[in-house]
Coordinates of C-alpha atoms in Angstrom, one line a residue:
X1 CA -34.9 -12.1 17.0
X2 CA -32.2 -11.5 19.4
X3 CA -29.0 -9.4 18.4
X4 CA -27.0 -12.4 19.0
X5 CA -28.8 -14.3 16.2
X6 CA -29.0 -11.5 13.9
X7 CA -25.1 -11.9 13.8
X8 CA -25.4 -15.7 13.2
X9 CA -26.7 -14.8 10.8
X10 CA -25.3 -12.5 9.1
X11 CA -21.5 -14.5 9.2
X12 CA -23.8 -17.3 7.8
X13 CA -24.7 -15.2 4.6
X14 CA -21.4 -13.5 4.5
X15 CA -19.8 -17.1 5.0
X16 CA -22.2 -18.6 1.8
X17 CA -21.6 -15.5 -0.4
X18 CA -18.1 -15.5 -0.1
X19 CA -18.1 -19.4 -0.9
X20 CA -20.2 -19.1 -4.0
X21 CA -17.7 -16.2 -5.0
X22 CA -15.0 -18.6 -4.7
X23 CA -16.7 -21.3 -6.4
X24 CA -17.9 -19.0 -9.3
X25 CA -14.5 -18.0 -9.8
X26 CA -12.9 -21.8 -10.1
X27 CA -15.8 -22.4 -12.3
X28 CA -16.1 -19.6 -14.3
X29 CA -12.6 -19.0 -14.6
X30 CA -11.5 -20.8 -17.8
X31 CA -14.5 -19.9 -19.6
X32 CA -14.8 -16.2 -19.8
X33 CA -12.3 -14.6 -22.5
X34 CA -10.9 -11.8 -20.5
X35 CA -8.7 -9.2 -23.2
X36 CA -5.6 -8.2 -21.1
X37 CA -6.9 -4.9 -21.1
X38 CA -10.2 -6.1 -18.9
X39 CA -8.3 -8.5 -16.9
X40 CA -5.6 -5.2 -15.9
X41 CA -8.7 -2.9 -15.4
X42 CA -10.0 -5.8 -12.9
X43 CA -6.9 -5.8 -11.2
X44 CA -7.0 -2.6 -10.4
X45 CA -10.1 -2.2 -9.8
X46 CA -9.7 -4.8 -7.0
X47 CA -6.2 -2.4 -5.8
X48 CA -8.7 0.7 -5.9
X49 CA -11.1 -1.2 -3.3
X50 CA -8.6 -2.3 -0.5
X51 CA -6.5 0.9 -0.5
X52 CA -10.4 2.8 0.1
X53 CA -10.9 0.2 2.9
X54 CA -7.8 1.0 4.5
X55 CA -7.6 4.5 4.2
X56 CA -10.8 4.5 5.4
X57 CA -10.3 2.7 8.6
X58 CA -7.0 4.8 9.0
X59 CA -8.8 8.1 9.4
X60 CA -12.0 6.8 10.2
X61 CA -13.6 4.7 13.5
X62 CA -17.4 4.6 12.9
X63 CA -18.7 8.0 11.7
X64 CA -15.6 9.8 13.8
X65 CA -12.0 10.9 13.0
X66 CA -10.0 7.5 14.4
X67 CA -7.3 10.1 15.7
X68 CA -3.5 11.3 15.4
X69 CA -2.4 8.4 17.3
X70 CA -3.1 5.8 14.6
X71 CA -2.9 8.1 11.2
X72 CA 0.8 8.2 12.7
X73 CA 1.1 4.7 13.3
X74 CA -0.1 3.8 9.7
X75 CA 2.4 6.4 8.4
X76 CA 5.2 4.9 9.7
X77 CA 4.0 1.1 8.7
X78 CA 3.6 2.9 5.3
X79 CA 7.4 4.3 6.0
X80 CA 8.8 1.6 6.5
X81 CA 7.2 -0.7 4.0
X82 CA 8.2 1.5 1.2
X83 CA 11.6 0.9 2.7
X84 CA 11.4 -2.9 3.0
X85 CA 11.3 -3.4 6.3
X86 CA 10.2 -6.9 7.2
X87 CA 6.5 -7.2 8.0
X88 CA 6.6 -8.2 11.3
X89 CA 9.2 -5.3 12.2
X90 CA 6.7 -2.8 10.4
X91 CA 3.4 -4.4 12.1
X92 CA 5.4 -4.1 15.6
X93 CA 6.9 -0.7 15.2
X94 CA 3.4 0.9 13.4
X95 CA 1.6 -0.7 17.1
X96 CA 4.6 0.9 19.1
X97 CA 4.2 4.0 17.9
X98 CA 0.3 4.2 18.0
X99 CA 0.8 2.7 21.9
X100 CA 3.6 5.3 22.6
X101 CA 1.3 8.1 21.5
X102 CA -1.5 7.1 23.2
X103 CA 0.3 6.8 26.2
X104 CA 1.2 10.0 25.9
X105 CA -2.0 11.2 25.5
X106 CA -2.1 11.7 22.1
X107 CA -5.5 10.4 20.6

C-alpha cells in the first residue's frame, strides 16, 4: 500500500478509537462506582500523561534534542503563565522568543 494510504488509515483508526472512548465514557459513566480516592488517582493520572507529552516534545524533536531556542520559548510561556498572563499574550510572546533566537542563530 502506498504511504499516503497507510495514513488514511491510520486517522481512520485513531478517529474510531477515540470515538468509542468517548462513547464508552457517556455510557459507562453513571454506572461504575468510582470512590473519590480512584476518581483523584484518575485525575492525575490523566495530569501525569500530558505534562510527559509536553515535556517531551519541549526537549525532544524525534529521537534529537529540539534545541535552546524552544526549551526557552516554553520557559517563558511557563513564566508567564504562572504569572497570569493571558493566553494569547503567553502563546505570542513564547513564539517571539523562540523566532528571536533562532534568528539569532540560536538553535
Amino acid at each position: 500500500m502506498s504511504e499516503t494510504l497507510w495514513i488514511i488509515v491510520g486517522i481512520a483508526v485513531l478517529s474510531v478509537g477515540t470515538y468509542l472512548m468517548r462513547f464508552g465514557g457517556a455510557k459507562l459513566g453513571g454506572k461504575l462506582a468510582l470512590s473519590e480516592r480512584s476518581q483523584a488517582m484518575l485525575n492525575d493520572a490523566a495530569t501525569t500523561l500530558l505534562f510527559a507529552v509536553a515535556l517531551a516534545a519541549t526537549f525532544f524533536e524525534g529521537s534529537h534534542f529540539a534545541g535552546s531556542a524552544r526549551v526557552t520559548g516554553v520557559a517563558v510561556a511557563v513564566f508567564l503563565a504562572w504569572r497570569k498572563v493571558p493566553l494569547i499574550v503567553v502563546i505570542i510572546a513564547a513564539a517571539v522568543v523562540t523566532a528571536l533566537l533562532r534568528l539569532a542563530g540560536i538553535n
